[in-house]
PDB file of C-alpha atoms in Angstrom:
ATOM      1  CA  MET E   1      -1.590   5.436   3.073  1.00 62.00           C
ATOM      2  CA  SER E   2      -0.959   9.229   2.876  1.00 68.00           C
ATOM      3  CA  ALA E   3       1.654  11.699   3.958  1.00 69.00           C
ATOM      4  CA  ASN E   4      -1.294  13.561   5.516  1.00 81.00           C
ATOM      5  CA  PRO E   5      -3.118  10.943   7.670  1.00 82.00           C
ATOM      6  CA  ALA E   6      -5.620  13.623   8.835  1.00 92.00           C
ATOM      7  CA  ILE E   7      -7.352  13.110   5.516  1.00 95.00           C
ATOM      8  CA  PHE E   8      -8.601   9.768   6.877  1.00 96.00           C
ATOM      9  CA  ASN E   9      -9.187  10.835  10.506  1.00 96.00           C
ATOM     10  CA  ARG E  10     -12.867  10.033  10.485  1.00 97.00           C
ATOM     11  CA  THR E  11     -12.352   6.669   8.778  1.00 97.00           C
ATOM     12  CA  ILE E  12      -9.651   5.696  11.300  1.00 96.00           C
ATOM     13  CA  ARG E  13     -11.995   6.616  14.145  1.00 97.00           C
ATOM     14  CA  LEU E  14     -14.500   4.179  12.730  1.00 97.00           C
ATOM     15  CA  VAL E  15     -12.283   1.239  11.795  1.00 97.00           C
ATOM     16  CA  GLY E  16      -8.969   1.747  13.708  1.00 96.00           C
ATOM     17  CA  ASN E  17      -5.378   2.072  12.604  1.00 96.00           C
ATOM     18  CA  ASP E  18      -4.729  -1.574  11.793  1.00 96.00           C
ATOM     19  CA  THR E  19      -7.772  -1.876   9.562  1.00 97.00           C
ATOM     20  CA  MET E  20      -6.851   1.457   7.910  1.00 97.00           C
ATOM     21  CA  ASP E  21      -3.437   0.048   7.077  1.00 96.00           C
ATOM     22  CA  PHE E  22      -5.090  -3.020   5.618  1.00 97.00           C
ATOM     23  CA  ILE E  23      -7.390  -0.943   3.514  1.00 98.00           C
ATOM     24  CA  SER E  24      -4.521   1.050   2.038  1.00 97.00           C
ATOM     25  CA  SER E  25      -2.680  -2.134   1.116  1.00 97.00           C
ATOM     26  CA  ARG E  26      -5.515  -3.568  -0.997  1.00 98.00           C
ATOM     27  CA  ARG E  27      -5.342  -3.372  -4.754  1.00 98.00           C
ATOM     28  CA  VAL E  28      -8.581  -2.555  -6.704  1.00 99.00           C
ATOM     29  CA  ILE E  29      -9.340  -2.201 -10.378  1.00 98.00           C
ATOM     30  CA  VAL E  30     -12.508  -0.548 -11.748  1.00 98.00           C
ATOM     31  CA  PHE E  31     -13.596  -1.246 -15.312  1.00 98.00           C
ATOM     32  CA  GLY E  32     -15.763   1.557 -16.712  1.00 98.00           C
ATOM     33  CA  VAL E  33     -15.636   4.966 -15.058  1.00 98.00           C
ATOM     34  CA  GLY E  34     -18.904   6.399 -16.375  1.00 96.00           C
ATOM     35  CA  GLY E  35     -21.974   7.016 -14.249  1.00 96.00           C
ATOM     36  CA  VAL E  36     -21.437   4.114 -11.863  1.00 98.00           C
ATOM     37  CA  GLY E  37     -17.657   3.565 -11.971  1.00 98.00           C
ATOM     38  CA  SER E  38     -16.623   7.151 -11.442  1.00 98.00           C
ATOM     39  CA  TRP E  39     -18.549   7.504  -8.167  1.00 98.00           C
ATOM     40  CA  CYS E  40     -17.324   4.099  -7.037  1.00 98.00           C
ATOM     41  CA  ALA E  41     -13.696   5.106  -7.678  1.00 98.00           C
ATOM     42  CA  GLU E  42     -14.075   8.342  -5.745  1.00 98.00           C
ATOM     43  CA  SER E  43     -15.667   6.569  -2.756  1.00 98.00           C
ATOM     44  CA  LEU E  44     -12.887   4.001  -2.695  1.00 98.00           C
ATOM     45  CA  VAL E  45     -10.123   6.618  -2.627  1.00 98.00           C
ATOM     46  CA  ARG E  46     -11.890   8.724  -0.033  1.00 98.00           C
ATOM     47  CA  SER E  47     -12.146   5.513   2.069  1.00 98.00           C
ATOM     48  CA  GLY E  48      -8.436   4.884   1.950  1.00 98.00           C
ATOM     49  CA  ILE E  49      -7.802   2.689  -1.079  1.00 98.00           C
ATOM     50  CA  ALA E  50      -4.302   3.727  -2.166  1.00 98.00           C
ATOM     51  CA  HIS E  51      -3.737   1.341  -5.123  1.00 98.00           C
ATOM     52  CA  LEU E  52      -6.415   1.861  -7.724  1.00 98.00           C
ATOM     53  CA  THR E  53      -6.528   1.148 -11.436  1.00 98.00           C
ATOM     54  CA  ILE E  54      -9.273   2.805 -13.510  1.00 98.00           C
ATOM     55  CA  VAL E  55     -10.014   1.564 -17.046  1.00 98.00           C
ATOM     56  CA  ASP E  56     -12.105   3.353 -19.703  1.00 97.00           C
ATOM     57  CA  SER E  57     -11.384   4.121 -23.357  1.00 96.00           C
ATOM     58  CA  ASP E  58     -13.823   7.029 -23.667  1.00 97.00           C
ATOM     59  CA  VAL E  59     -13.561  10.795 -23.541  1.00 97.00           C
ATOM     60  CA  VAL E  60     -15.913  13.065 -21.647  1.00 97.00           C
ATOM     61  CA  ASN E  61     -18.969  13.926 -23.707  1.00 95.00           C
ATOM     62  CA  VAL E  62     -21.324  16.808 -23.033  1.00 95.00           C
ATOM     63  CA  THR E  63     -24.136  14.273 -22.403  1.00 94.00           C
ATOM     64  CA  ASN E  64     -22.114  12.854 -19.496  1.00 96.00           C
ATOM     65  CA  VAL E  65     -22.308  16.053 -17.497  1.00 97.00           C
ATOM     66  CA  ASN E  66     -25.664  15.240 -15.871  1.00 96.00           C
ATOM     67  CA  ARG E  67     -24.370  12.129 -14.076  1.00 97.00           C
ATOM     68  CA  GLN E  68     -20.602  11.331 -14.315  1.00 98.00           C
ATOM     69  CA  LEU E  69     -18.331  12.585 -11.523  1.00 98.00           C
ATOM     70  CA  MET E  70     -15.490  14.035 -13.654  1.00 98.00           C
ATOM     71  CA  ALA E  71     -17.767  15.334 -16.411  1.00 98.00           C
ATOM     72  CA  THR E  72     -18.182  19.098 -16.385  1.00 98.00           C
ATOM     73  CA  THR E  73     -18.500  21.668 -19.174  1.00 97.00           C
ATOM     74  CA  LYS E  74     -14.763  22.282 -18.758  1.00 98.00           C
ATOM     75  CA  THR E  75     -13.724  18.644 -19.168  1.00 98.00           C
ATOM     76  CA  VAL E  76     -15.696  17.871 -22.293  1.00 97.00           C
ATOM     77  CA  GLY E  77     -13.394  16.208 -24.855  1.00 97.00           C
ATOM     78  CA  GLN E  78     -10.819  15.103 -22.304  1.00 98.00           C
ATOM     79  CA  VAL E  79      -9.917  11.463 -21.611  1.00 98.00           C
ATOM     80  CA  LYS E  80     -12.192  10.260 -18.805  1.00 98.00           C
ATOM     81  CA  VAL E  81      -9.566   8.322 -16.823  1.00 98.00           C
ATOM     82  CA  ASP E  82      -7.098  11.163 -17.014  1.00 98.00           C
ATOM     83  CA  VAL E  83      -9.625  13.696 -15.672  1.00 98.00           C
ATOM     84  CA  LEU E  84     -10.724  11.276 -12.912  1.00 98.00           C
ATOM     85  CA  LYS E  85      -7.155  10.476 -11.923  1.00 98.00           C
ATOM     86  CA  GLN E  86      -6.418  14.191 -11.503  1.00 98.00           C
ATOM     87  CA  ARG E  87      -9.439  14.518  -9.156  1.00 98.00           C
ATOM     88  CA  LEU E  88      -8.539  11.381  -7.187  1.00 98.00           C
ATOM     89  CA  LEU E  89      -5.003  12.689  -6.650  1.00 98.00           C
ATOM     90  CA  GLU E  90      -6.421  15.935  -5.318  1.00 97.00           C
ATOM     91  CA  ILE E  91      -8.129  13.812  -2.663  1.00 97.00           C
ATOM     92  CA  ASN E  92      -5.041  11.726  -1.809  1.00 97.00           C
ATOM     93  CA  PRO E  93      -1.882  12.925  -3.532  1.00 97.00           C
ATOM     94  CA  ASP E  94      -0.051   9.829  -2.318  1.00 97.00           C
ATOM     95  CA  ALA E  95      -2.447   7.307  -3.868  1.00 98.00           C
ATOM     96  CA  GLU E  96      -1.180   5.226  -6.752  1.00 98.00           C
ATOM     97  CA  ILE E  97      -3.734   5.727  -9.517  1.00 98.00           C
ATOM     98  CA  ASP E  98      -3.126   3.841 -12.721  1.00 98.00           C
ATOM     99  CA  ALA E  99      -5.284   5.412 -15.439  1.00 98.00           C
ATOM    100  CA  ARG E 100      -5.708   3.213 -18.489  1.00 98.00           C
ATOM    101  CA  ALA E 101      -7.551   4.641 -21.494  1.00 98.00           C
ATOM    102  CA  GLU E 102      -8.057   1.235 -22.976  1.00 96.00           C
ATOM    103  CA  LEU E 103     -10.905  -1.027 -23.990  1.00 95.00           C
ATOM    104  CA  TYR E 104     -11.229  -4.353 -22.168  1.00 96.00           C
ATOM    105  CA  THR E 105     -11.676  -7.255 -24.638  1.00 94.00           C
ATOM    106  CA  LYS E 106     -11.092 -10.944 -24.614  1.00 91.00           C
ATOM    107  CA  GLU E 107      -7.953 -10.329 -26.652  1.00 94.00           C
ATOM    108  CA  THR E 108      -6.558  -7.657 -24.302  1.00 95.00           C
ATOM    109  CA  SER E 109      -7.493  -9.447 -21.104  1.00 95.00           C
ATOM    110  CA  ALA E 110      -3.934 -10.594 -20.344  1.00 95.00           C
ATOM    111  CA  ASP E 111      -2.679  -6.987 -20.461  1.00 96.00           C
ATOM    112  CA  PHE E 112      -4.640  -6.148 -17.334  1.00 98.00           C
ATOM    113  CA  HIS E 113      -3.011  -8.750 -15.048  1.00 97.00           C
ATOM    114  CA  LEU E 114      -6.269  -9.379 -13.125  1.00 98.00           C
ATOM    115  CA  LYS E 115      -4.503 -11.801 -10.763  1.00 97.00           C
ATOM    116  CA  ASP E 116      -2.646  -8.870  -9.251  1.00 98.00           C
ATOM    117  CA  TYR E 117      -5.817  -7.448  -7.702  1.00 98.00           C
ATOM    118  CA  ASP E 118      -7.776  -8.090  -4.506  1.00 98.00           C
ATOM    119  CA  TYR E 119     -10.963  -6.601  -5.882  1.00 98.00           C
ATOM    120  CA  ILE E 120     -12.371  -6.317  -9.446  1.00 98.00           C
ATOM    121  CA  VAL E 121     -15.236  -3.945 -10.105  1.00 98.00           C
ATOM    122  CA  ASP E 122     -17.231  -4.305 -13.298  1.00 98.00           C
ATOM    123  CA  ALA E 123     -19.055  -1.135 -14.335  1.00 98.00           C
ATOM    124  CA  ILE E 124     -18.991  -1.862 -18.036  1.00 97.00           C
ATOM    125  CA  ASP E 125     -22.230  -1.261 -19.956  1.00 92.00           C
ATOM    126  CA  SER E 126     -21.296  -3.109 -23.181  1.00 93.00           C
ATOM    127  CA  LEU E 127     -22.541  -6.677 -23.187  1.00 95.00           C
ATOM    128  CA  THR E 128     -19.643  -8.648 -24.760  1.00 95.00           C
ATOM    129  CA  PRO E 129     -16.810  -6.940 -22.869  1.00 96.00           C
ATOM    130  CA  LYS E 130     -18.840  -7.301 -19.667  1.00 97.00           C
ATOM    131  CA  MET E 131     -19.273 -11.015 -20.248  1.00 97.00           C
ATOM    132  CA  ASN E 132     -15.595 -11.528 -21.060  1.00 97.00           C
ATOM    133  CA  LEU E 133     -14.452  -9.569 -18.020  1.00 98.00           C
ATOM    134  CA  LEU E 134     -16.697 -11.480 -15.593  1.00 98.00           C
ATOM    135  CA  LEU E 135     -15.524 -14.786 -16.996  1.00 98.00           C
ATOM    136  CA  ALA E 136     -11.886 -13.839 -16.638  1.00 98.00           C
ATOM    137  CA  ALA E 137     -12.258 -12.064 -13.266  1.00 98.00           C
ATOM    138  CA  THR E 138     -13.997 -14.943 -11.641  1.00 98.00           C
ATOM    139  CA  LYS E 139     -11.041 -17.180 -12.388  1.00 98.00           C
ATOM    140  CA  THR E 140      -8.827 -15.154 -10.163  1.00 98.00           C
ATOM    141  CA  HIS E 141      -8.620 -15.016  -6.355  1.00 98.00           C
ATOM    142  CA  ALA E 142     -10.132 -11.508  -6.382  1.00 98.00           C
ATOM    143  CA  LYS E 143     -13.564 -10.627  -5.072  1.00 98.00           C
ATOM    144  CA  VAL E 144     -15.729  -9.537  -7.943  1.00 98.00           C
ATOM    145  CA  TYR E 145     -18.564  -7.008  -7.908  1.00 98.00           C
ATOM    146  CA  SER E 146     -20.677  -5.975 -10.900  1.00 98.00           C
ATOM    147  CA  SER E 147     -23.137  -3.232 -11.713  1.00 98.00           C
ATOM    148  CA  MET E 148     -26.207  -4.150 -13.704  1.00 98.00           C
ATOM    149  CA  GLY E 149     -28.178  -1.542 -15.625  1.00 96.00           C
ATOM    150  CA  ALA E 150     -28.481   1.817 -13.819  1.00 97.00           C
ATOM    151  CA  ALA E 151     -30.386   3.718 -16.560  1.00 96.00           C
ATOM    152  CA  LEU E 152     -34.112   4.339 -16.419  1.00 96.00           C
ATOM    153  CA  LYS E 153     -34.052   4.369 -12.590  1.00 97.00           C
ATOM    154  CA  MET E 154     -35.456   6.999 -10.253  1.00 97.00           C
ATOM    155  CA  ASP E 155     -36.419   5.407  -6.887  1.00 98.00           C
ATOM    156  CA  PRO E 156     -33.325   4.958  -4.611  1.00 98.00           C
ATOM    157  CA  THR E 157     -35.261   2.618  -2.318  1.00 98.00           C
ATOM    158  CA  LYS E 158     -35.459   0.007  -5.092  1.00 98.00           C
ATOM    159  CA  ILE E 159     -31.700  -0.332  -5.513  1.00 98.00           C
ATOM    160  CA  GLN E 160     -30.538  -3.611  -4.061  1.00 98.00           C
ATOM    161  CA  VAL E 161     -27.823  -6.314  -4.009  1.00 98.00           C
ATOM    162  CA  ALA E 162     -28.027  -9.959  -5.072  1.00 98.00           C
ATOM    163  CA  GLU E 163     -25.910 -12.732  -6.523  1.00 98.00           C
ATOM    164  CA  PHE E 164     -25.832 -12.499 -10.286  1.00 98.00           C
ATOM    165  CA  TRP E 165     -28.162 -15.438 -11.010  1.00 97.00           C
ATOM    166  CA  ASP E 166     -30.689 -14.049  -8.504  1.00 98.00           C
ATOM    167  CA  VAL E 167     -30.930 -10.581 -10.057  1.00 98.00           C
ATOM    168  CA  LYS E 168     -34.546  -9.905 -11.114  1.00 97.00           C
ATOM    169  CA  GLY E 169     -36.169  -7.387 -13.431  1.00 96.00           C
ATOM    170  CA  CYS E 170     -33.018  -6.103 -15.020  1.00 97.00           C
ATOM    171  CA  PRO E 171     -32.822  -6.229 -18.843  1.00 95.00           C
ATOM    172  CA  LEU E 172     -28.990  -6.049 -18.747  1.00 96.00           C
ATOM    173  CA  ALA E 173     -28.728  -9.011 -16.355  1.00 97.00           C
ATOM    174  CA  ARG E 174     -31.204 -10.995 -18.480  1.00 97.00           C
ATOM    175  CA  SER E 175     -29.214 -10.238 -21.683  1.00 96.00           C
ATOM    176  CA  LEU E 176     -25.974 -11.198 -19.890  1.00 97.00           C
ATOM    177  CA  ARG E 177     -27.431 -14.526 -18.697  1.00 97.00           C
ATOM    178  CA  ASP E 178     -28.605 -15.231 -22.255  1.00 97.00           C
ATOM    179  CA  LYS E 179     -25.118 -14.458 -23.498  1.00 96.00           C
ATOM    180  CA  PHE E 180     -23.599 -16.916 -21.099  1.00 97.00           C
ATOM    181  CA  LYS E 181     -26.094 -19.600 -22.115  1.00 96.00           C
ATOM    182  CA  GLN E 182     -25.499 -18.852 -25.790  1.00 96.00           C
ATOM    183  CA  TYR E 183     -21.787 -19.567 -25.440  1.00 96.00           C
ATOM    184  CA  ASP E 184     -22.326 -22.308 -22.877  1.00 97.00           C
ATOM    185  CA  VAL E 185     -20.109 -20.609 -20.292  1.00 97.00           C
ATOM    186  CA  ARG E 186     -20.594 -19.491 -16.663  1.00 97.00           C
ATOM    187  CA  PRO E 187     -18.613 -17.359 -14.214  1.00 98.00           C
ATOM    188  CA  SER E 188     -16.353 -19.527 -12.094  1.00 97.00           C
ATOM    189  CA  LYS E 189     -17.706 -18.131  -8.787  1.00 97.00           C
ATOM    190  CA  LYS E 190     -20.461 -16.015  -7.331  1.00 97.00           C
ATOM    191  CA  ILE E 191     -20.670 -12.343  -8.242  1.00 98.00           C
ATOM    192  CA  LYS E 192     -22.470  -9.794  -6.034  1.00 98.00           C
ATOM    193  CA  CYS E 193     -24.396  -7.331  -8.195  1.00 98.00           C
ATOM    194  CA  VAL E 194     -26.060  -4.016  -7.649  1.00 98.00           C
ATOM    195  CA  PHE E 195     -29.354  -3.682  -9.484  1.00 98.00           C
ATOM    196  CA  SER E 196     -32.876  -2.309  -9.483  1.00 98.00           C
ATOM    197  CA  GLU E 197     -36.119  -3.879 -10.710  1.00 97.00           C
ATOM    198  CA  GLU E 198     -37.436  -0.451 -11.531  1.00 98.00           C
ATOM    199  CA  LEU E 199     -37.662   0.173 -15.269  1.00 96.00           C
ATOM    200  CA  LEU E 200     -39.062   3.524 -16.343  1.00 96.00           C
ATOM    201  CA  ASP E 201     -39.859   4.635 -19.876  1.00 93.00           C
ATOM    202  CA  ASN E 202     -38.063   7.269 -21.854  1.00 92.00           C
ATOM    203  CA  VAL E 203     -40.575  10.098 -22.297  1.00 91.00           C
ATOM    204  CA  GLY E 204     -38.530  13.082 -23.449  1.00 84.00           C
ATOM    205  CA  PRO E 205     -36.809  13.827 -26.749  1.00 76.00           C
ATOM    206  CA  VAL E 206     -33.662  11.879 -27.285  1.00 65.00           C
ATOM    207  CA  ALA E 207     -30.439  13.385 -28.496  1.00 60.00           C
ATOM    208  CA  ASN E 208     -27.210  11.688 -29.639  1.00 57.00           C
ATOM    209  CA  ASP E 209     -23.728  12.563 -28.401  1.00 53.00           C
ATOM    210  CA  ASP E 210     -23.731  15.727 -30.540  1.00 53.00           C
ATOM    211  CA  GLY E 211     -27.029  17.002 -29.142  1.00 51.00           C
ATOM    212  CA  ASN E 212     -28.967  16.048 -32.299  1.00 47.00           C
ATOM    213  CA  PRO E 213     -32.001  13.705 -32.544  1.00 46.00           C
ATOM    214  CA  ALA E 214     -30.997  10.073 -32.220  1.00 45.00           C
ATOM    215  CA  ASP E 215     -32.450   6.612 -32.580  1.00 42.00           C
ATOM    216  CA  PHE E 216     -34.801   6.227 -29.638  1.00 36.00           C
ATOM    217  CA  HIS E 217     -34.231   2.485 -29.452  1.00 36.00           C
ATOM    218  CA  LYS E 218     -30.491   2.630 -28.792  1.00 41.00           C
ATOM    219  CA  VAL E 219     -29.886   1.560 -25.211  1.00 44.00           C
ATOM    220  CA  LYS E 220     -27.036   3.959 -24.651  1.00 54.00           C
ATOM    221  CA  TYR E 221     -29.438   6.866 -25.073  1.00 79.00           C
ATOM    222  CA  ASN E 222     -31.686   5.774 -22.174  1.00 90.00           C
ATOM    223  CA  GLY E 223     -32.498   8.455 -19.625  1.00 93.00           C
ATOM    224  CA  THR E 224     -30.270   8.444 -16.568  1.00 95.00           C
ATOM    225  CA  MET E 225     -29.937  10.545 -13.376  1.00 97.00           C
ATOM    226  CA  ALA E 226     -27.019  11.285 -11.169  1.00 98.00           C
ATOM    227  CA  HIS E 227     -28.425  10.079  -7.906  1.00 98.00           C
ATOM    228  CA  ALA E 228     -29.283   6.590  -9.325  1.00 98.00           C
ATOM    229  CA  VAL E 229     -25.898   5.887 -10.875  1.00 98.00           C
ATOM    230  CA  ALA E 230     -24.118   7.360  -7.842  1.00 98.00           C
ATOM    231  CA  ILE E 231     -25.997   5.056  -5.465  1.00 98.00           C
ATOM    232  CA  PHE E 232     -25.061   2.076  -7.664  1.00 98.00           C
ATOM    233  CA  GLY E 233     -21.391   3.155  -7.518  1.00 98.00           C
ATOM    234  CA  PHE E 234     -21.393   3.962  -3.810  1.00 98.00           C
ATOM    235  CA  THR E 235     -23.082   0.622  -3.068  1.00 98.00           C
ATOM    236  CA  ILE E 236     -20.348  -1.302  -4.882  1.00 98.00           C
ATOM    237  CA  ALA E 237     -17.719   0.747  -3.080  1.00 98.00           C
ATOM    238  CA  GLY E 238     -19.503  -0.051   0.199  1.00 98.00           C
ATOM    239  CA  LEU E 239     -19.451  -3.775  -0.537  1.00 98.00           C
ATOM    240  CA  VAL E 240     -15.707  -3.608  -1.240  1.00 98.00           C
ATOM    241  CA  MET E 241     -15.041  -1.671   1.984  1.00 98.00           C
ATOM    242  CA  LYS E 242     -17.131  -3.965   4.139  1.00 98.00           C
ATOM    243  CA  ASP E 243     -15.375  -7.040   2.764  1.00 98.00           C
ATOM    244  CA  ILE E 244     -12.001  -5.441   3.402  1.00 98.00           C
ATOM    245  CA  CYS E 245     -12.896  -4.485   6.938  1.00 98.00           C
ATOM    246  CA  ASP E 246     -14.331  -7.994   7.671  1.00 98.00           C
ATOM    247  CA  LYS E 247     -11.129  -9.607   6.395  1.00 97.00           C
ATOM    248  CA  ALA E 248      -8.989  -7.219   8.503  1.00 97.00           C
ATOM    249  CA  LYS E 249     -10.937  -8.169  11.663  1.00 93.00           C
ATOM    250  CA  LYS E 250     -10.440 -11.829  10.975  1.00 92.00           C
ATOM    251  CA  GLN E 251      -6.714 -11.311  10.529  1.00 88.00           C
ATOM    252  CA  GLY E 252      -6.501  -9.241  13.682  1.00 71.00           C
TER     253      GLY E 252
END
C-alpha cells in the first residue's frame, strides 16, 4: 500500500484495513489522461490504488491548461503521462505507476496485456481507438468503464451514469454506436458510462493548438471547462472504488 499508511488514514477509517488492502492489490489501467482521465487517475491513487497504468501519446499543450490536471504553464511541451506519473508518485511514492506514452490501436492492443487488469478505464476521445479498446476490453474479465463526451458541458447536475446502449443525448455515444453497427460488432459485455445530455454551443473565438484561429467545426476544439471534465473523471473513479469495496465486502 504505502510505507506511510497515514496517507490513507481517512480512507481506512471509512472502509477498514481489510478493504484497504484489497484496494491496494487491484490493478487499473486508464487510457487517455486528458481532461477526464487525469482527474480519474489522481482520484484512484489518492483512494489507495497502488498499481496503475496510464496511457496517452500526447504532450501537454498550452490549451490543456484550463482543464487537465498535470497541465500548467511550466509543463507545456512535456509528455503527459510522465508529468502525471511524477505527480501521482508525490501522492504515494510507493505506488507502481506505469506511464506509457503510446497510442492504443487495434494493432497495438496485444502490447497492453489487458487481461492483467481488474479495471479498464476508457477516457479516449478519438472514435476508432475508443471502439477498438472497448471491443478488446470487454473480452477480458476486467470491469470496464467509459467516458462519453465531456466537452460543451457546464451543468454538473446533468452528469449521470448509464449502460452504454442507454446513453442519451451524447453525440460521441451516438457516433460510437453507429461505428459498432457499421462494422457489425458489439462489446462483449455491459459498459457503465459517464455522460451528460447537455450540449452547449461554442460561442467564443476558436484557436488551434498554437493559439491561432482554427476550423470551428473540428470537434477537438470544442469548449471545455475543468469542473465538467473533473466530475466525469471523479465519477468513473468513484464507480471503480465502489465496485472494489463491494467485492471486498463479499469476500470478507
